[in-house]
């Protein structure tokens, strides 16, 4: 027969092992039940995200703060692209001389199959009848194109649909006593002018112009042109200021 002390020690060991196993199983059941209850109340998906954020976020220390990252944002330009000269056909559609100033309305028609946008002021240049480029100083004037007494907001985006048109207004001094030969030194006469035939109209944000013929004899003072922003619809009667 075995030693009674040895037998008692073996019994005590078995009892301790069973007690530890029961405690471990009970703890596991408690944890499982807690998770199940939390998932039911909070939602499994949200709980997983919350735990991930808790363990993945760097902790703050007395020496500094945890770093955070932000996703880059992107912006997309809205509306049709800018009009280019190949999409447009131009014409001087109205003109009127008041005192010593000529006022003109230039219309641009979208001859393409796609809409496009005009925003701002057109580029303006002048060619003589033989194609020589002439000096043509220009000044952008936000009030040109507004009805008499109306408020001028300046440039706004103008969407030009296929076969639709936009317009702008220009003005220039038309008193001419001396015509300056292209390339010659400008005359000191206050009524000196250049004689042109073609307007070069360059849509905003582009570099290639379209040619617009002047319907009448086109002489303009050396001070050049005032040019208004693009408008849409039917332009009001000339002149406007």
Short mmCIF file of C-alpha atoms in Angstrom, two decimals:
data_model
loop_
_atom_site.label_atom_id
_atom_site.label_comp_id
_atom_site.label_asym_id
_atom_site.label_seq_id
_atom_site.Cartn_x
_atom_site.Cartn_y
_atom_site.Cartn_z
CA UNK A 1 0.00 0.00 0.00
CA UNK A 2 1.18 3.49 -0.82
CA UNK A 3 2.24 5.95 1.78
CA UNK A 4 -0.83 7.79 3.14
CA UNK A 5 0.97 11.12 2.93
CA UNK A 6 1.77 10.54 -0.70
CA UNK A 7 -1.84 9.64 -1.46
CA UNK A 8 -3.14 12.77 0.27
CA UNK A 9 -0.68 14.96 -1.70
CA UNK A 10 -1.85 13.43 -4.97
CA UNK A 11 -5.49 14.07 -4.03
CA UNK A 12 -4.72 17.68 -3.13
CA UNK A 13 -2.96 18.23 -6.51
CA UNK A 14 -5.93 16.82 -8.43
CA UNK A 15 -8.31 19.05 -6.49
CA UNK A 16 -6.17 22.14 -7.23
CA UNK A 17 -5.97 21.29 -10.95
CA UNK A 18 -9.73 20.82 -11.18
CA UNK A 19 -10.29 24.09 -9.30
CA UNK A 20 -7.98 26.03 -11.67
CA UNK A 21 -9.66 24.47 -14.73
CA UNK A 22 -13.13 25.36 -13.44
CA UNK A 23 -12.03 28.94 -12.77
CA UNK A 24 -10.52 29.27 -16.27
CA UNK A 25 -13.66 27.85 -17.88
CA UNK A 26 -15.85 30.22 -15.87
CA UNK A 27 -13.69 33.21 -16.87
CA UNK A 28 -13.94 32.20 -20.53
CA UNK A 29 -17.72 31.93 -20.28
CA UNK A 30 -17.90 35.39 -18.66
CA UNK A 31 -15.77 36.98 -21.41
CA UNK A 32 -17.80 35.29 -24.16
CA UNK A 33 -21.07 36.41 -22.60
CA UNK A 34 -19.77 39.99 -22.22
CA UNK A 35 -18.73 40.15 -25.87
CA UNK A 36 -22.08 38.75 -26.99
CA UNK A 37 -24.00 41.30 -24.88
CA UNK A 38 -21.83 44.20 -26.11
CA UNK A 39 -22.18 43.10 -29.73
CA UNK A 40 -25.94 42.90 -29.43
CA UNK A 41 -26.18 46.38 -27.89
CA UNK A 42 -23.47 48.15 -29.89
CA UNK A 43 -23.37 46.29 -33.17
CA UNK A 44 -20.56 43.95 -34.23
CA UNK A 45 -19.27 46.18 -36.98
CA UNK A 46 -19.12 49.30 -34.84
CA UNK A 47 -17.52 47.42 -31.98
CA UNK A 48 -14.78 46.04 -34.26
CA UNK A 49 -14.09 49.52 -35.61
CA UNK A 50 -14.00 50.99 -32.12
CA UNK A 51 -11.57 48.34 -30.88
CA UNK A 52 -9.40 48.82 -33.95
CA UNK A 53 -9.27 52.57 -33.39
CA UNK A 54 -8.51 52.12 -29.71
CA UNK A 55 -5.57 49.81 -30.29
CA UNK A 56 -4.31 51.41 -33.55
CA UNK A 57 -4.30 55.07 -32.40
CA UNK A 58 -0.89 56.10 -31.03
CA UNK A 59 -1.11 57.05 -27.38
CA UNK A 60 -0.17 60.52 -26.17
CA UNK A 61 2.86 60.83 -23.99
CA UNK A 62 4.26 63.66 -21.95
CA UNK A 63 6.88 64.20 -24.67
CA UNK A 64 4.49 64.63 -27.60
CA UNK A 65 1.24 63.71 -29.23
CA UNK A 66 0.27 60.87 -31.47
CA UNK A 67 0.29 61.67 -35.18
CA UNK A 68 -2.83 61.63 -37.29
CA UNK A 69 -3.15 61.47 -41.06
CA UNK A 70 -5.71 63.08 -43.33
CA UNK A 71 -6.76 61.83 -46.72
CA UNK A 72 -6.05 64.21 -49.61
CA UNK A 73 -9.07 65.93 -51.07
CA UNK A 74 -9.60 66.49 -54.75
CA UNK A 75 -11.69 69.10 -56.50
CA UNK A 76 -13.25 68.73 -59.91
CA UNK A 77 -13.90 71.67 -62.11
CA UNK A 78 -17.60 71.96 -62.88
CA UNK A 79 -19.17 72.92 -66.18
CA UNK A 80 -18.05 72.55 -69.80
CA UNK A 81 -14.43 73.25 -70.78
CA UNK A 82 -13.22 76.63 -72.01
CA UNK A 83 -14.22 77.60 -75.53
CA UNK A 84 -11.44 77.55 -78.12
CA UNK A 85 -11.35 79.53 -81.34
CA UNK A 86 -12.06 76.46 -83.50
CA UNK A 87 -15.47 76.10 -81.80
CA UNK A 88 -16.53 79.68 -82.53
CA UNK A 89 -17.59 81.90 -85.37
CA UNK A 90 -17.48 85.67 -84.82
CA UNK A 91 -19.17 88.72 -86.31
CA UNK A 92 -19.68 92.41 -85.55
CA UNK A 93 -23.46 92.44 -85.09
CA UNK A 94 -24.10 96.04 -84.07
CA UNK A 95 -22.28 99.38 -84.09
CA UNK A 96 -23.05 102.99 -83.33
CA UNK A 97 -20.98 106.18 -83.29
CA UNK A 98 -21.69 108.58 -80.44
CA UNK A 99 -19.79 111.87 -80.53
CA UNK A 100 -16.15 110.85 -81.09
CA UNK A 101 -16.50 107.22 -79.93
CA UNK A 102 -17.55 104.11 -81.81
CA UNK A 103 -19.35 101.34 -79.90
CA UNK A 104 -19.53 97.82 -81.28
CA UNK A 105 -21.05 94.50 -80.25
CA UNK A 106 -19.12 91.38 -81.28
CA UNK A 107 -21.04 88.09 -81.18
CA UNK A 108 -19.44 84.63 -80.96
CA UNK A 109 -21.52 81.61 -82.03
CA UNK A 110 -20.73 78.06 -80.94
CA UNK A 111 -20.46 76.12 -84.23
CA UNK A 112 -19.30 72.89 -82.56
CA UNK A 113 -21.37 69.98 -81.26
CA UNK A 114 -20.38 70.48 -77.61
CA UNK A 115 -21.09 73.24 -75.07
CA UNK A 116 -18.17 75.33 -73.85
CA UNK A 117 -17.54 78.12 -71.34
CA UNK A 118 -16.42 81.73 -71.71
CA UNK A 119 -15.26 83.48 -68.54
CA UNK A 120 -13.58 86.85 -68.38
CA UNK A 121 -12.52 89.20 -71.15
CA UNK A 122 -11.54 88.36 -74.73
CA UNK A 123 -8.06 89.02 -76.00
CA UNK A 124 -8.12 91.66 -78.73
CA UNK A 125 -5.71 92.48 -81.57
CA UNK A 126 -6.02 94.11 -85.00
CA UNK A 127 -4.71 93.27 -88.46
CA UNK A 128 -4.56 95.60 -91.45
CA UNK A 129 -6.06 94.66 -94.82
CA UNK A 130 -2.79 93.03 -95.90
CA UNK A 131 -2.52 91.03 -92.67
CA UNK A 132 0.02 93.24 -90.88
CA UNK A 133 -0.42 93.28 -87.10
CA UNK A 134 -1.25 96.74 -85.74
CA UNK A 135 -0.82 98.17 -82.25
CA UNK A 136 -4.01 97.66 -80.26
CA UNK A 137 -3.87 98.65 -76.61
CA UNK A 138 -6.84 97.29 -74.64
CA UNK A 139 -8.38 98.01 -71.26
CA UNK A 140 -10.86 95.68 -69.57
CA UNK A 141 -13.94 97.54 -68.32
CA UNK A 142 -16.38 95.59 -66.14
CA UNK A 143 -19.23 98.07 -66.68
CA UNK A 144 -19.30 97.65 -70.45
CA UNK A 145 -22.21 95.47 -71.49
CA UNK A 146 -24.49 96.50 -68.62
CA UNK A 147 -27.79 98.14 -69.42
CA UNK A 148 -28.04 101.84 -68.72
CA UNK A 149 -28.56 102.26 -65.00
CA UNK A 150 -28.00 98.56 -64.37
CA UNK A 151 -25.46 97.06 -62.02
CA UNK A 152 -22.41 95.43 -63.57
CA UNK A 153 -21.13 92.34 -61.77
CA UNK A 154 -18.11 91.93 -64.03
CA UNK A 155 -17.12 88.59 -65.58
CA UNK A 156 -19.35 85.58 -64.90
CA UNK A 157 -19.13 82.10 -66.51
CA UNK A 158 -21.07 81.97 -69.78
CA UNK A 159 -21.97 78.47 -71.01
CA UNK A 160 -22.42 78.56 -74.78
CA UNK A 161 -24.47 75.64 -76.10
CA UNK A 162 -24.15 74.43 -79.70
CA UNK A 163 -25.61 77.05 -82.07
CA UNK A 164 -26.02 79.52 -79.19
CA UNK A 165 -24.04 82.73 -78.93
CA UNK A 166 -22.31 85.02 -76.48
CA UNK A 167 -21.25 88.61 -77.04
CA UNK A 168 -19.06 91.39 -75.72
CA UNK A 169 -18.88 95.12 -76.28
CA UNK A 170 -15.91 97.25 -77.28
CA UNK A 171 -15.41 100.94 -77.91
CA UNK A 172 -12.67 103.11 -79.44
CA UNK A 173 -12.13 106.71 -80.55
CA UNK A 174 -13.02 107.04 -84.22
CA UNK A 175 -11.90 110.59 -85.05
CA UNK A 176 -9.11 110.23 -87.58
CA UNK A 177 -7.15 112.98 -89.32
CA UNK A 178 -3.83 111.17 -89.79
CA UNK A 179 -3.50 107.46 -90.63
CA UNK A 180 -0.27 105.97 -89.30
CA UNK A 181 1.57 103.65 -91.67
CA UNK A 182 2.21 100.25 -90.05
CA UNK A 183 5.70 100.23 -88.58
CA UNK A 184 6.08 104.01 -88.71
CA UNK A 185 6.60 106.24 -85.68
CA UNK A 186 3.20 107.30 -84.28
CA UNK A 187 2.15 110.83 -85.11
CA UNK A 188 1.92 113.46 -82.39
CA UNK A 189 -1.50 114.49 -83.70
CA UNK A 190 -4.30 113.83 -81.18
CA UNK A 191 -6.41 112.51 -84.07
CA UNK A 192 -3.83 110.05 -85.35
CA UNK A 193 -5.16 106.57 -85.92
CA UNK A 194 -4.54 103.15 -87.40
CA UNK A 195 -6.60 101.63 -90.18
CA UNK A 196 -7.45 97.99 -89.70
CA UNK A 197 -9.58 95.37 -91.35
CA UNK A 198 -9.68 92.36 -89.03
CA UNK A 199 -10.21 91.89 -85.33
CA UNK A 200 -8.31 89.05 -83.70
CA UNK A 201 -10.52 87.66 -80.92
CA UNK A 202 -8.85 85.24 -78.51
CA UNK A 203 -11.15 83.38 -76.06
CA UNK A 204 -10.08 83.56 -72.38
CA UNK A 205 -7.56 80.97 -71.17
CA UNK A 206 -6.55 80.14 -74.76
CA UNK A 207 -3.88 81.38 -77.16
CA UNK A 208 -5.27 80.87 -80.67
CA UNK A 209 -7.42 83.74 -82.08
CA UNK A 210 -10.22 83.77 -84.60
CA UNK A 211 -10.49 86.53 -87.21
CA UNK A 212 -13.58 88.74 -87.31
CA UNK A 213 -13.92 91.16 -90.25
CA UNK A 214 -14.99 94.75 -89.60
CA UNK A 215 -18.06 95.59 -91.74
CA UNK A 216 -17.15 99.28 -92.27
CA UNK A 217 -14.02 101.35 -92.65
CA UNK A 218 -12.17 100.59 -89.45
CA UNK A 219 -10.00 103.41 -88.12
CA UNK A 220 -9.25 103.66 -84.42
CA UNK A 221 -7.28 106.04 -82.24
CA UNK A 222 -3.85 105.12 -80.93
CA UNK A 223 -5.17 104.97 -77.35
CA UNK A 224 -6.84 101.68 -78.33
CA UNK A 225 -9.92 99.90 -77.03
CA UNK A 226 -12.15 99.49 -74.03
CA UNK A 227 -13.39 95.87 -73.83
CA UNK A 228 -16.23 94.47 -71.73
CA UNK A 229 -16.79 90.95 -70.32
CA UNK A 230 -18.83 88.29 -72.09
CA UNK A 231 -22.60 88.35 -71.86
CA UNK A 232 -25.36 86.06 -73.06
CA UNK A 233 -28.84 86.47 -74.46
CA UNK A 234 -29.81 89.52 -76.50
CA UNK A 235 -27.49 92.47 -75.84
CA UNK A 236 -29.17 95.75 -74.87
CA UNK A 237 -29.13 98.60 -77.41
CA UNK A 238 -25.94 100.58 -77.90
CA UNK A 239 -24.34 102.57 -76.42
CA UNK A 240 -23.84 101.34 -72.87
CA UNK A 241 -21.53 102.58 -70.19
#
